Structures are given as structure tokens and as C-alpha cells.
Amino acid sequence: MTTTIRRCAGALLAVVLVTVAILLQGGHRVEAAAGVRVLPLGDSITDGFNVPGGYRIDLWQKVVAGGYTVDFVGSQANGPASLGDRDHEGHSGWRIDQIDANIVSWLTTFQPQTILLHIGTNDVFQNRDLPNAPNRLAALIDRITTTAPNAKLFVATIVPAGSASTDAQVRSFNAAIPQIVQTRANAGRQVYLVNMYSALTAADLADGIHPNATGYSKMATTWYNALLAVPSSLTDGGTTPTPTPTTPPTGGPTNPPTTPPTTPPTNPPAGCAASVSLNSWNGGFVATVRVTAGSAGTTGWTVGLTLPGGVTVTNAWNAQRSGNSGAVEFTNVSYNGRIAPGQSTEFGFQGTGSAAGLTPSCAAR
């Protein structure tokens, strides 16, 4: 009898402990029981200043609608009921060095498989040794890829600033990021560039710094498209679902593209199509090229462009390039050559001069 009572008491205690754990966890977040661990990482823009949850709200909904199962992770949590998993690692007011000081602990604790990094805004607004800000970002990326070499790290250019003078500093910081990412990708690191700057305009900011609801939604779309371009970032070795294509960002850069995409990213019957959008300033530009697969999909692609006289490409990301001026070709890299029918991937390049009127061609393999 005594043994039976002890067994019953032990079973009851186990049930109570499990129930308490579930309740405690339920008060903190609602999430998938299992899935790819995604770490939203950055400052108040990741936290969702002005709009609690920020881009994570729409990103979560897009991921779920696409048939993927993910687990947002991090020591912070906030957001509305429409955000199914509120965990993140966004810290208001933090700079690159502050994220760097804590990143090893977070990576060890949460072991993310995919990381979304948007950081540097506070370095600009706090005027924190701006000439060396890119070096600090490079050091942070190296620490992440060394600590978590199997994680896929998506590094975003930071969003525009409302002030013209501050936005010039933002563009200067952003201009260094593609080369930082490309160098590490060439070395075999799983690092991918996300051109977040060109997805928003000053009109998408609530206070000249933080996005409003529309701006955060555009960020979500940009993140999601970047994740789709690297399908393994959303799957854990299982079958990749066929996601519903999302609408690409409608917002352009602070200086709107000088020309609309010359070839709409519609689904051609075969082969592929390419379109270009430009973020231009006096003496330079950043071009974002979207490659969309036709009905047969692609195993590789090449985009050709004839650059106007006086235009020189200084660097490129998410593509290999042949030539720096005149007739230039961009070819897929190892991770973005295979595109499912009707789906898209993006690459970009930076140059000097005026690149208005670019007309791309696309050849699929």
C-alpha cells in the first residue's frame, strides 16, 4: 500500500510539474513544438519599436502560410496575438559592439539554425566611430560564423534614415556590407546579403528612424524572399513545401528607382526573366536584380547587362560577375542557381556613375 501511494504521488507530481512548465511557457510564447530555430537579431527595429513585434509579425504569418515550421528564439519576447512566436534578440539602443559582446552566449543557449541580422542603426545615430563600424560588423559576422558555422546568417543593409545627412551616413555604412558578406561567402561561410535599405523609403518610417507598420511589413517581405532564395534556411532536412509566392516589396529606396523594372518579373513559359531596381545617389548606385524562373525552373542562370559609358561595377553579391564595365555578366553562385518554377532569387551590385535605363537579359540552365 505504501509503495502504491508513493508511486501515485510521484506520478501526480510529474503531471503537476509538466503542467506548470507548459503554463509558464505558454505565458511567454506560443510556438511550434518543433521547427527550424530562427534568431531575429538586432536593435529596436528587431524588437519592433512603435509597432510591438515589428517585422516579425508579418514574417511569421508568411512562413506559416508558406507551409514552413519555425521556432523564433531569443531571450526577449513581445508582440500581438497575431504573432504566433514572440521570441527574439532585439535590444533597443544597442550598437554592433553590444550585440557582439553577448552573441556567443545567445548562440550557445538557443543554437539557431537561421539568423536574421539587422544592426548598425544606433552606430550611425549615436555617431559611434563610423569609419570603423563596418569593421565591427565584420568582426561580429566572423564571431557568429565561427561559433555557429552550420547556421545560415542573413545580413541586412540597414533601413533608410529620415534625415538626408544621416541617410548619407547610412548609405556609406551600407556600401561596405556587400563586400564583407561576399568575402565570407567566398570563403565557404553560410552568409547571405539582404538588401533591406532599398525595400523602404523615408515615407515608411514613423519617426525618421524606426519603420511604421507599412515599413515593417516591407521588411517582412524582404526577409521572407531572402529565406526562400536559400530553401534550407526554412527546413530542417525534411521536404521543402511549395510556398505561395509573395508580393515583392512595393517601396523603393529613399531616392526612387530612376526607371521601373524593364522586364516585369512575371513567369515566362520557360527560361527565366530578370528585372532591375536602382537606388541612386550623386555619383553612385546600388542595383538589385530579381531573377524569376519560368515554368521549367532553373538549375543555374546568367544575367547579362550592358552598362552605360562611365559606369563601373565596384562589387557584387549573391552572384559571380564577369567584367566591370560595358557588357557584364552575372552568374549564380552555389546556393541560388536552383529556382523552382515561378519563384525568384535576387543578387545585387554596386557601381559608380549613373546606371539609369539598364535592360537585363536572362538565360537559364
mmCIF file of C-alpha atoms in Angstrom:
data_model
loop_
_atom_site.group_PDB
_atom_site.id
_atom_site.type_symbol
_atom_site.label_atom_id
_atom_site.label_comp_id
_atom_site.label_asym_id
_atom_site.label_seq_id
_atom_site.Cartn_x
_atom_site.Cartn_y
_atom_site.Cartn_z
ATOM 1 C CA MET A 1 0.000 0.000 0.000
ATOM 2 C CA THR A 2 2.776 2.425 0.932
ATOM 3 C CA THR A 3 4.602 1.680 -2.322
ATOM 4 C CA THR A 4 1.413 2.250 -4.325
ATOM 5 C CA ILE A 5 0.795 5.597 -2.614
ATOM 6 C CA ARG A 6 4.355 6.681 -3.320
ATOM 7 C CA ARG A 7 4.015 5.755 -6.986
ATOM 8 C CA CYS A 8 0.731 7.644 -7.285
ATOM 9 C CA ALA A 9 2.214 10.662 -5.536
ATOM 10 C CA GLY A 10 5.219 10.583 -7.840
ATOM 11 C CA ALA A 11 3.040 10.382 -10.936
ATOM 12 C CA LEU A 12 0.879 13.237 -9.694
ATOM 13 C CA LEU A 13 3.959 15.378 -9.001
ATOM 14 C CA ALA A 14 5.258 14.721 -12.519
ATOM 15 C CA VAL A 15 1.937 15.781 -14.030
ATOM 16 C CA VAL A 16 1.934 18.950 -11.927
ATOM 17 C CA LEU A 17 5.491 19.836 -12.926
ATOM 18 C CA VAL A 18 4.762 19.294 -16.608
ATOM 19 C CA THR A 19 1.580 21.374 -16.324
ATOM 20 C CA VAL A 20 3.419 24.212 -14.605
ATOM 21 C CA ALA A 21 6.133 24.144 -17.245
ATOM 22 C CA ILE A 22 3.546 24.340 -20.011
ATOM 23 C CA LEU A 23 1.738 27.199 -18.319
ATOM 24 C CA LEU A 24 4.955 29.109 -17.746
ATOM 25 C CA GLN A 25 5.993 28.616 -21.327
ATOM 26 C CA GLY A 26 2.519 29.481 -22.567
ATOM 27 C CA GLY A 27 2.666 32.793 -20.735
ATOM 28 C CA HIS A 28 5.894 33.564 -22.545
ATOM 29 C CA ARG A 29 5.119 32.483 -26.094
ATOM 30 C CA VAL A 30 3.049 30.349 -28.417
ATOM 31 C CA GLU A 31 5.118 28.468 -30.958
ATOM 32 C CA ALA A 32 5.521 25.337 -32.987
ATOM 33 C CA ALA A 33 6.547 22.277 -30.995
ATOM 34 C CA ALA A 34 9.444 21.746 -33.402
ATOM 35 C CA GLY A 35 10.870 23.610 -36.320
ATOM 36 C CA VAL A 36 13.847 25.470 -37.671
ATOM 37 C CA ARG A 37 15.211 27.738 -34.942
ATOM 38 C CA VAL A 38 15.296 31.297 -36.285
ATOM 39 C CA LEU A 39 17.015 34.081 -34.333
ATOM 40 C CA PRO A 40 15.827 37.627 -35.153
ATOM 41 C CA LEU A 41 18.873 39.648 -34.063
ATOM 42 C CA GLY A 42 19.466 43.380 -33.781
ATOM 43 C CA ASP A 43 18.261 46.542 -32.083
ATOM 44 C CA SER A 44 14.898 48.279 -31.574
ATOM 45 C CA ILE A 45 13.926 47.654 -35.193
ATOM 46 C CA THR A 46 14.104 43.911 -34.499
ATOM 47 C CA ASP A 47 12.263 44.464 -31.208
ATOM 48 C CA GLY A 48 9.543 46.398 -33.038
ATOM 49 C CA PHE A 49 9.688 49.943 -31.687
ATOM 50 C CA ASN A 50 6.444 51.817 -32.497
ATOM 51 C CA VAL A 51 4.854 48.536 -33.608
ATOM 52 C CA PRO A 52 5.464 45.808 -30.991
ATOM 53 C CA GLY A 53 6.565 42.706 -32.861
ATOM 54 C CA GLY A 54 7.752 44.744 -35.850
ATOM 55 C CA TYR A 55 8.617 42.797 -38.980
ATOM 56 C CA ARG A 56 8.314 39.545 -37.058
ATOM 57 C CA ILE A 57 4.503 39.744 -37.203
ATOM 58 C CA ASP A 58 4.160 39.543 -40.975
ATOM 59 C CA LEU A 59 7.209 37.307 -41.340
ATOM 60 C CA TRP A 60 5.675 34.739 -39.002
ATOM 61 C CA GLN A 61 2.423 34.806 -40.952
ATOM 62 C CA LYS A 62 4.215 34.423 -44.292
ATOM 63 C CA VAL A 63 6.259 31.499 -43.009
ATOM 64 C CA VAL A 64 3.172 29.722 -41.680
ATOM 65 C CA ALA A 65 1.191 30.419 -44.859
ATOM 66 C CA GLY A 66 4.100 29.026 -46.866
ATOM 67 C CA GLY A 67 3.841 25.714 -45.046
ATOM 68 C CA TYR A 68 7.072 26.038 -43.078
ATOM 69 C CA THR A 69 7.559 25.271 -39.389
ATOM 70 C CA VAL A 70 9.915 27.566 -37.498
ATOM 71 C CA ASP A 71 10.703 28.417 -33.901
ATOM 72 C CA PHE A 72 11.679 32.034 -33.260
ATOM 73 C CA VAL A 73 14.254 32.027 -30.447
ATOM 74 C CA GLY A 74 15.868 34.607 -28.189
ATOM 75 C CA SER A 75 15.847 35.974 -24.638
ATOM 76 C CA GLN A 76 13.357 38.765 -25.434
ATOM 77 C CA ALA A 77 9.656 38.420 -26.206
ATOM 78 C CA ASN A 78 6.925 40.811 -27.313
ATOM 79 C CA GLY A 79 4.240 41.254 -29.925
ATOM 80 C CA PRO A 80 0.498 40.878 -30.528
ATOM 81 C CA ALA A 81 -1.615 37.752 -30.620
ATOM 82 C CA SER A 82 -1.201 37.601 -34.407
ATOM 83 C CA LEU A 83 2.491 36.864 -33.831
ATOM 84 C CA GLY A 84 2.496 33.163 -33.075
ATOM 85 C CA ASP A 85 6.023 33.118 -31.621
ATOM 86 C CA ARG A 86 7.214 36.290 -29.905
ATOM 87 C CA ASP A 87 10.829 35.365 -29.086
ATOM 88 C CA HIS A 88 13.667 37.473 -30.472
ATOM 89 C CA GLU A 89 17.002 39.077 -29.644
ATOM 90 C CA GLY A 90 16.298 42.731 -30.456
ATOM 91 C CA HIS A 91 17.682 45.275 -27.977
ATOM 92 C CA SER A 92 16.628 48.916 -28.160
ATOM 93 C CA GLY A 93 19.531 51.345 -28.421
ATOM 94 C CA TRP A 94 22.176 48.665 -28.872
ATOM 95 C CA ARG A 95 25.111 49.038 -31.227
ATOM 96 C CA ILE A 96 27.156 46.427 -33.051
ATOM 97 C CA ASP A 97 29.699 46.106 -30.225
ATOM 98 C CA GLN A 98 26.974 45.439 -27.654
ATOM 99 C CA ILE A 99 25.489 42.646 -29.751
ATOM 100 C CA ASP A 100 28.995 41.275 -30.269
ATOM 101 C CA ALA A 101 29.635 41.191 -26.507
ATOM 102 C CA ASN A 102 26.662 38.861 -25.962
ATOM 103 C CA ILE A 103 26.391 36.854 -29.150
ATOM 104 C CA VAL A 104 28.359 33.780 -28.075
ATOM 105 C CA SER A 105 26.132 33.273 -25.052
ATOM 106 C CA TRP A 106 22.962 33.595 -27.158
ATOM 107 C CA LEU A 107 24.232 31.238 -29.841
ATOM 108 C CA THR A 108 25.209 28.671 -27.224
ATOM 109 C CA THR A 109 21.855 28.936 -25.434
ATOM 110 C CA PHE A 110 19.478 28.982 -28.388
ATOM 111 C CA GLN A 111 21.515 27.196 -31.086
ATOM 112 C CA PRO A 112 19.758 28.902 -34.016
ATOM 113 C CA GLN A 113 19.840 27.352 -37.451
ATOM 114 C CA THR A 114 18.949 30.613 -39.223
ATOM 115 C CA ILE A 115 19.889 34.130 -38.093
ATOM 116 C CA LEU A 116 18.371 37.418 -39.295
ATOM 117 C CA LEU A 117 20.817 40.243 -38.507
ATOM 118 C CA HIS A 118 19.872 43.922 -38.854
ATOM 119 C CA ILE A 119 22.320 46.063 -36.882
ATOM 120 C CA GLY A 120 24.195 49.333 -37.234
ATOM 121 C CA THR A 121 21.418 51.924 -36.972
ATOM 122 C CA ASN A 122 22.489 53.001 -33.485
ATOM 123 C CA ASP A 123 26.129 53.177 -34.545
ATOM 124 C CA VAL A 124 25.014 55.765 -37.105
ATOM 125 C CA PHE A 125 22.612 57.717 -34.895
ATOM 126 C CA GLN A 126 24.999 57.679 -31.931
ATOM 127 C CA ASN A 127 27.877 58.622 -34.254
ATOM 128 C CA ARG A 128 29.889 55.742 -32.818
ATOM 129 C CA ASP A 129 33.264 55.753 -34.642
ATOM 130 C CA LEU A 130 31.517 55.421 -38.005
ATOM 131 C CA PRO A 131 34.639 54.807 -40.130
ATOM 132 C CA ASN A 132 35.197 51.585 -38.173
ATOM 133 C CA ALA A 133 31.546 50.482 -37.999
ATOM 134 C CA PRO A 134 31.963 48.132 -40.984
ATOM 135 C CA ASN A 135 34.972 46.559 -39.269
ATOM 136 C CA ARG A 136 32.884 45.965 -36.151
ATOM 137 C CA LEU A 137 30.174 44.364 -38.263
ATOM 138 C CA ALA A 138 32.749 42.147 -39.964
ATOM 139 C CA ALA A 139 34.060 41.052 -36.561
ATOM 140 C CA LEU A 140 30.526 40.244 -35.395
ATOM 141 C CA ILE A 141 29.851 38.194 -38.530
ATOM 142 C CA ASP A 142 33.115 36.304 -38.003
ATOM 143 C CA ARG A 143 32.205 35.576 -34.393
ATOM 144 C CA ILE A 144 28.787 34.267 -35.420
ATOM 145 C CA THR A 145 30.076 32.076 -38.236
ATOM 146 C CA THR A 146 32.879 30.716 -36.052
ATOM 147 C CA THR A 147 30.598 29.967 -33.095
ATOM 148 C CA ALA A 148 27.738 28.600 -35.208
ATOM 149 C CA PRO A 149 29.326 27.506 -38.503
ATOM 150 C CA ASN A 150 26.285 25.488 -39.584
ATOM 151 C CA ALA A 151 23.824 28.340 -39.091
ATOM 152 C CA LYS A 152 22.721 30.379 -42.080
ATOM 153 C CA LEU A 153 23.360 34.049 -41.411
ATOM 154 C CA PHE A 154 21.361 36.667 -43.340
ATOM 155 C CA VAL A 155 22.965 40.107 -43.036
ATOM 156 C CA ALA A 156 20.753 43.069 -43.935
ATOM 157 C CA THR A 157 21.748 46.523 -45.006
ATOM 158 C CA ILE A 158 20.067 48.876 -42.542
ATOM 159 C CA VAL A 159 16.893 50.778 -43.394
ATOM 160 C CA PRO A 160 16.959 54.415 -44.566
ATOM 161 C CA ALA A 161 17.020 57.413 -42.233
ATOM 162 C CA GLY A 162 14.576 60.301 -42.434
ATOM 163 C CA SER A 163 17.269 62.987 -42.383
ATOM 164 C CA ALA A 164 19.189 63.474 -45.630
ATOM 165 C CA SER A 165 22.511 63.949 -43.829
ATOM 166 C CA THR A 166 22.010 60.890 -41.635
ATOM 167 C CA ASP A 167 20.809 58.864 -44.598
ATOM 168 C CA ALA A 168 24.090 59.655 -46.339
ATOM 169 C CA GLN A 169 25.875 58.059 -43.365
ATOM 170 C CA VAL A 170 23.533 55.072 -43.604
ATOM 171 C CA ARG A 171 24.379 54.656 -47.287
ATOM 172 C CA SER A 172 28.089 54.899 -46.536
ATOM 173 C CA PHE A 173 27.810 52.156 -43.892
ATOM 174 C CA ASN A 174 25.638 50.003 -46.144
ATOM 175 C CA ALA A 175 28.044 50.336 -49.064
ATOM 176 C CA ALA A 176 30.670 48.341 -47.170
ATOM 177 C CA ILE A 177 28.386 45.437 -46.291
ATOM 178 C CA PRO A 178 28.212 43.634 -49.664
ATOM 179 C CA GLN A 179 31.965 43.141 -49.821
ATOM 180 C CA ILE A 180 32.070 41.999 -46.193
ATOM 181 C CA VAL A 181 29.425 39.377 -46.917
ATOM 182 C CA GLN A 182 30.845 38.318 -50.278
ATOM 183 C CA THR A 183 34.330 37.781 -48.871
ATOM 184 C CA ARG A 184 32.987 35.410 -46.257
ATOM 185 C CA ALA A 185 30.685 33.642 -48.701
ATOM 186 C CA ASN A 186 33.678 33.096 -50.995
ATOM 187 C CA ALA A 187 35.464 31.526 -48.033
ATOM 188 C CA GLY A 188 32.665 28.993 -47.649
ATOM 189 C CA ARG A 189 30.775 30.687 -44.817
ATOM 190 C CA GLN A 190 26.977 30.472 -44.915
ATOM 191 C CA VAL A 191 26.439 34.224 -45.086
ATOM 192 C CA TYR A 192 23.853 35.912 -47.320
ATOM 193 C CA LEU A 193 23.202 39.563 -48.066
ATOM 194 C CA VAL A 194 19.711 41.074 -47.771
ATOM 195 C CA ASN A 195 19.213 44.486 -49.374
ATOM 196 C CA MET A 196 16.836 45.921 -46.783
ATOM 197 C CA TYR A 197 17.676 49.552 -47.500
ATOM 198 C CA SER A 198 16.076 49.543 -50.939
ATOM 199 C CA ALA A 199 12.880 47.911 -49.646
ATOM 200 C CA LEU A 200 11.821 51.004 -47.660
ATOM 201 C CA THR A 201 11.568 54.735 -48.230
ATOM 202 C CA ALA A 202 11.525 57.628 -45.775
ATOM 203 C CA ALA A 203 7.723 57.507 -46.000
ATOM 204 C CA ASP A 204 7.883 54.048 -44.355
ATOM 205 C CA LEU A 205 9.408 55.496 -41.170
ATOM 206 C CA ALA A 206 7.365 56.501 -38.139
ATOM 207 C CA ASP A 207 9.946 58.855 -36.643
ATOM 208 C CA GLY A 208 12.819 59.107 -39.082
ATOM 209 C CA ILE A 209 14.469 56.035 -37.546
ATOM 210 C CA HIS A 210 12.003 53.207 -36.954
ATOM 211 C CA PRO A 211 9.632 51.787 -39.565
ATOM 212 C CA ASN A 212 5.897 52.239 -39.300
ATOM 213 C CA ALA A 213 3.532 49.288 -39.815
ATOM 214 C CA THR A 214 3.906 49.506 -43.592
ATOM 215 C CA GLY A 215 7.675 49.642 -43.314
ATOM 216 C CA TYR A 216 7.809 46.613 -41.041
ATOM 217 C CA SER A 217 5.582 44.723 -43.465
ATOM 218 C CA LYS A 218 8.002 45.523 -46.285
ATOM 219 C CA MET A 219 10.859 44.284 -44.115
ATOM 220 C CA ALA A 220 8.989 41.026 -43.541
ATOM 221 C CA THR A 221 8.529 40.534 -47.273
ATOM 222 C CA THR A 222 12.210 41.212 -47.907
ATOM 223 C CA TRP A 223 13.326 38.773 -45.213
ATOM 224 C CA TYR A 224 10.927 36.109 -46.483
ATOM 225 C CA ASN A 225 12.078 36.438 -50.096
ATOM 226 C CA ALA A 226 15.685 36.138 -48.920
ATOM 227 C CA LEU A 227 14.843 32.988 -46.963
ATOM 228 C CA LEU A 228 13.050 31.490 -49.958
ATOM 229 C CA ALA A 229 16.194 32.035 -52.025
ATOM 230 C CA VAL A 230 18.016 29.704 -49.596
ATOM 231 C CA PRO A 231 15.362 26.990 -49.073
ATOM 232 C CA SER A 232 17.358 25.074 -46.458
ATOM 233 C CA SER A 233 17.111 28.122 -44.191
ATOM 234 C CA LEU A 234 13.456 27.246 -43.596
ATOM 235 C CA THR A 235 13.648 23.470 -43.496
ATOM 236 C CA ASP A 236 15.318 21.033 -41.143
ATOM 237 C CA GLY A 237 16.352 18.353 -43.578
ATOM 238 C CA GLY A 238 12.782 17.461 -44.483
ATOM 239 C CA THR A 239 10.702 18.045 -47.574
ATOM 240 C CA THR A 240 10.530 21.628 -48.712
ATOM 241 C CA PRO A 241 6.907 22.754 -49.076
ATOM 242 C CA THR A 242 5.779 24.669 -52.108
ATOM 243 C CA PRO A 243 5.179 28.148 -50.691
ATOM 244 C CA THR A 244 2.668 30.589 -52.024
ATOM 245 C CA PRO A 245 4.592 33.307 -53.876
ATOM 246 C CA THR A 246 4.527 36.593 -52.001
ATOM 247 C CA THR A 247 4.235 40.061 -53.431
ATOM 248 C CA PRO A 248 7.672 41.689 -53.724
ATOM 249 C CA PRO A 249 8.291 44.920 -51.798
ATOM 250 C CA THR A 250 6.430 47.863 -53.282
ATOM 251 C CA GLY A 251 8.633 50.500 -51.651
ATOM 252 C CA GLY A 252 11.745 51.707 -53.390
ATOM 253 C CA PRO A 253 14.848 53.339 -51.962
ATOM 254 C CA THR A 254 14.939 56.828 -50.457
ATOM 255 C CA ASN A 255 15.717 58.070 -53.958
ATOM 256 C CA PRO A 256 13.137 56.118 -56.008
ATOM 257 C CA PRO A 257 14.449 53.977 -58.860
ATOM 258 C CA THR A 258 15.050 56.154 -61.877
ATOM 259 C CA THR A 259 13.295 53.629 -64.075
ATOM 260 C CA PRO A 260 10.828 50.853 -63.304
ATOM 261 C CA PRO A 261 11.968 47.287 -63.875
ATOM 262 C CA THR A 262 12.455 46.885 -67.582
ATOM 263 C CA THR A 263 11.287 43.281 -67.593
ATOM 264 C CA PRO A 264 8.389 42.571 -65.223
ATOM 265 C CA PRO A 265 9.080 39.550 -63.017
ATOM 266 C CA THR A 266 6.255 37.543 -64.497
ATOM 267 C CA ASN A 267 6.568 33.820 -65.023
ATOM 268 C CA PRO A 268 7.854 33.217 -68.568
ATOM 269 C CA PRO A 269 6.842 29.950 -70.232
ATOM 270 C CA ALA A 270 10.428 28.710 -69.987
ATOM 271 C CA GLY A 271 13.861 30.018 -69.156
ATOM 272 C CA CYS A 272 13.976 32.976 -66.795
ATOM 273 C CA ALA A 273 13.292 36.701 -66.575
ATOM 274 C CA ALA A 274 15.258 39.449 -64.847
ATOM 275 C CA SER A 275 14.324 42.903 -63.582
ATOM 276 C CA VAL A 276 16.422 45.692 -62.093
ATOM 277 C CA SER A 277 15.660 48.360 -59.494
ATOM 278 C CA LEU A 278 18.120 51.108 -58.624
ATOM 279 C CA ASN A 279 18.949 53.038 -55.501
ATOM 280 C CA SER A 280 20.877 56.011 -56.919
ATOM 281 C CA TRP A 281 22.704 58.972 -55.449
ATOM 282 C CA ASN A 282 25.073 61.548 -56.867
ATOM 283 C CA GLY A 283 27.936 59.589 -58.368
ATOM 284 C CA GLY A 284 26.847 56.068 -57.498
ATOM 285 C CA PHE A 285 24.135 53.457 -57.175
ATOM 286 C CA VAL A 286 23.165 50.058 -55.838
ATOM 287 C CA ALA A 287 21.284 47.761 -58.217
ATOM 288 C CA THR A 288 19.026 44.926 -57.073
ATOM 289 C CA VAL A 289 18.351 42.298 -59.745
ATOM 290 C CA ARG A 290 15.481 39.845 -59.367
ATOM 291 C CA VAL A 291 15.722 36.580 -61.325
ATOM 292 C CA THR A 292 12.436 34.711 -61.791
ATOM 293 C CA ALA A 293 12.306 31.146 -63.092
ATOM 294 C CA GLY A 294 9.922 30.078 -65.827
ATOM 295 C CA SER A 295 7.693 27.024 -65.894
ATOM 296 C CA ALA A 296 10.617 24.596 -66.021
ATOM 297 C CA GLY A 297 12.558 26.127 -63.145
ATOM 298 C CA THR A 298 16.341 26.571 -63.285
ATOM 299 C CA THR A 299 19.452 24.747 -62.169
ATOM 300 C CA GLY A 300 21.525 27.840 -62.942
ATOM 301 C CA TRP A 301 21.220 31.234 -64.619
ATOM 302 C CA THR A 302 23.184 34.043 -66.209
ATOM 303 C CA VAL A 303 22.048 37.670 -66.370
ATOM 304 C CA GLY A 304 23.594 39.955 -68.960
ATOM 305 C CA LEU A 305 23.707 43.757 -68.729
ATOM 306 C CA THR A 306 25.228 46.432 -70.927
ATOM 307 C CA LEU A 307 26.329 49.264 -68.664
ATOM 308 C CA PRO A 308 26.237 52.864 -69.891
ATOM 309 C CA GLY A 309 29.514 54.629 -70.589
ATOM 310 C CA GLY A 310 31.253 55.804 -67.444
ATOM 311 C CA VAL A 311 29.603 53.186 -65.225
ATOM 312 C CA THR A 312 31.874 50.803 -63.326
ATOM 313 C CA VAL A 313 30.854 47.924 -61.070
ATOM 314 C CA THR A 314 32.802 48.034 -57.813
ATOM 315 C CA ASN A 315 31.412 44.914 -56.115
ATOM 316 C CA ALA A 316 28.619 42.366 -56.349
ATOM 317 C CA TRP A 317 26.920 39.913 -54.012
ATOM 318 C CA ASN A 318 24.963 36.672 -54.405
ATOM 319 C CA ALA A 319 26.405 36.327 -57.925
ATOM 320 C CA GLN A 320 29.698 35.905 -59.754
ATOM 321 C CA ARG A 321 30.424 38.632 -62.259
ATOM 322 C CA SER A 322 32.416 38.788 -65.443
ATOM 323 C CA GLY A 323 33.642 42.274 -66.282
ATOM 324 C CA ASN A 324 33.295 45.649 -64.569
ATOM 325 C CA SER A 325 32.080 47.877 -67.406
ATOM 326 C CA GLY A 326 30.385 47.653 -70.775
ATOM 327 C CA ALA A 327 28.925 44.177 -71.295
ATOM 328 C CA VAL A 328 28.843 42.461 -67.905
ATOM 329 C CA GLU A 329 27.514 39.021 -66.992
ATOM 330 C CA PHE A 330 26.348 37.816 -63.586
ATOM 331 C CA THR A 331 26.124 34.085 -62.898
ATOM 332 C CA ASN A 332 24.540 32.309 -59.966
ATOM 333 C CA VAL A 333 26.611 31.096 -57.037
ATOM 334 C CA SER A 334 26.304 27.655 -55.464
ATOM 335 C CA TYR A 335 23.281 28.355 -53.289
ATOM 336 C CA ASN A 336 20.928 30.297 -55.591
ATOM 337 C CA GLY A 337 21.151 28.656 -59.011
ATOM 338 C CA ARG A 338 18.273 26.266 -58.476
ATOM 339 C CA ILE A 339 14.959 28.154 -58.584
ATOM 340 C CA ALA A 340 11.576 26.433 -58.520
ATOM 341 C CA PRO A 341 9.098 27.302 -61.293
ATOM 342 C CA GLY A 342 7.642 30.765 -60.729
ATOM 343 C CA GLN A 343 9.950 31.511 -57.792
ATOM 344 C CA SER A 344 12.637 34.204 -57.583
ATOM 345 C CA THR A 345 16.032 34.969 -56.166
ATOM 346 C CA GLU A 346 17.938 38.248 -56.006
ATOM 347 C CA PHE A 347 21.500 39.447 -56.385
ATOM 348 C CA GLY A 348 22.944 42.921 -56.348
ATOM 349 C CA PHE A 349 25.869 45.066 -57.289
ATOM 350 C CA GLN A 350 27.243 48.500 -56.525
ATOM 351 C CA GLY A 351 28.789 50.890 -59.000
ATOM 352 C CA THR A 352 29.905 54.391 -59.793
ATOM 353 C CA GLY A 353 28.241 56.648 -62.328
ATOM 354 C CA SER A 354 24.610 56.684 -63.478
ATOM 355 C CA ALA A 355 23.080 53.314 -64.365
ATOM 356 C CA ALA A 356 19.659 54.545 -65.492
ATOM 357 C CA GLY A 357 17.986 52.529 -68.223
ATOM 358 C CA LEU A 358 19.540 49.108 -67.607
ATOM 359 C CA THR A 359 17.889 46.337 -69.635
ATOM 360 C CA PRO A 360 18.819 42.854 -68.373
ATOM 361 C CA SER A 361 18.695 39.569 -70.258
ATOM 362 C CA CYS A 362 18.383 36.187 -68.537
ATOM 363 C CA ALA A 363 19.466 32.736 -69.678
ATOM 364 C CA ALA A 364 18.529 29.645 -67.674
ATOM 365 C CA ARG A 365 20.253 26.306 -67.418
#
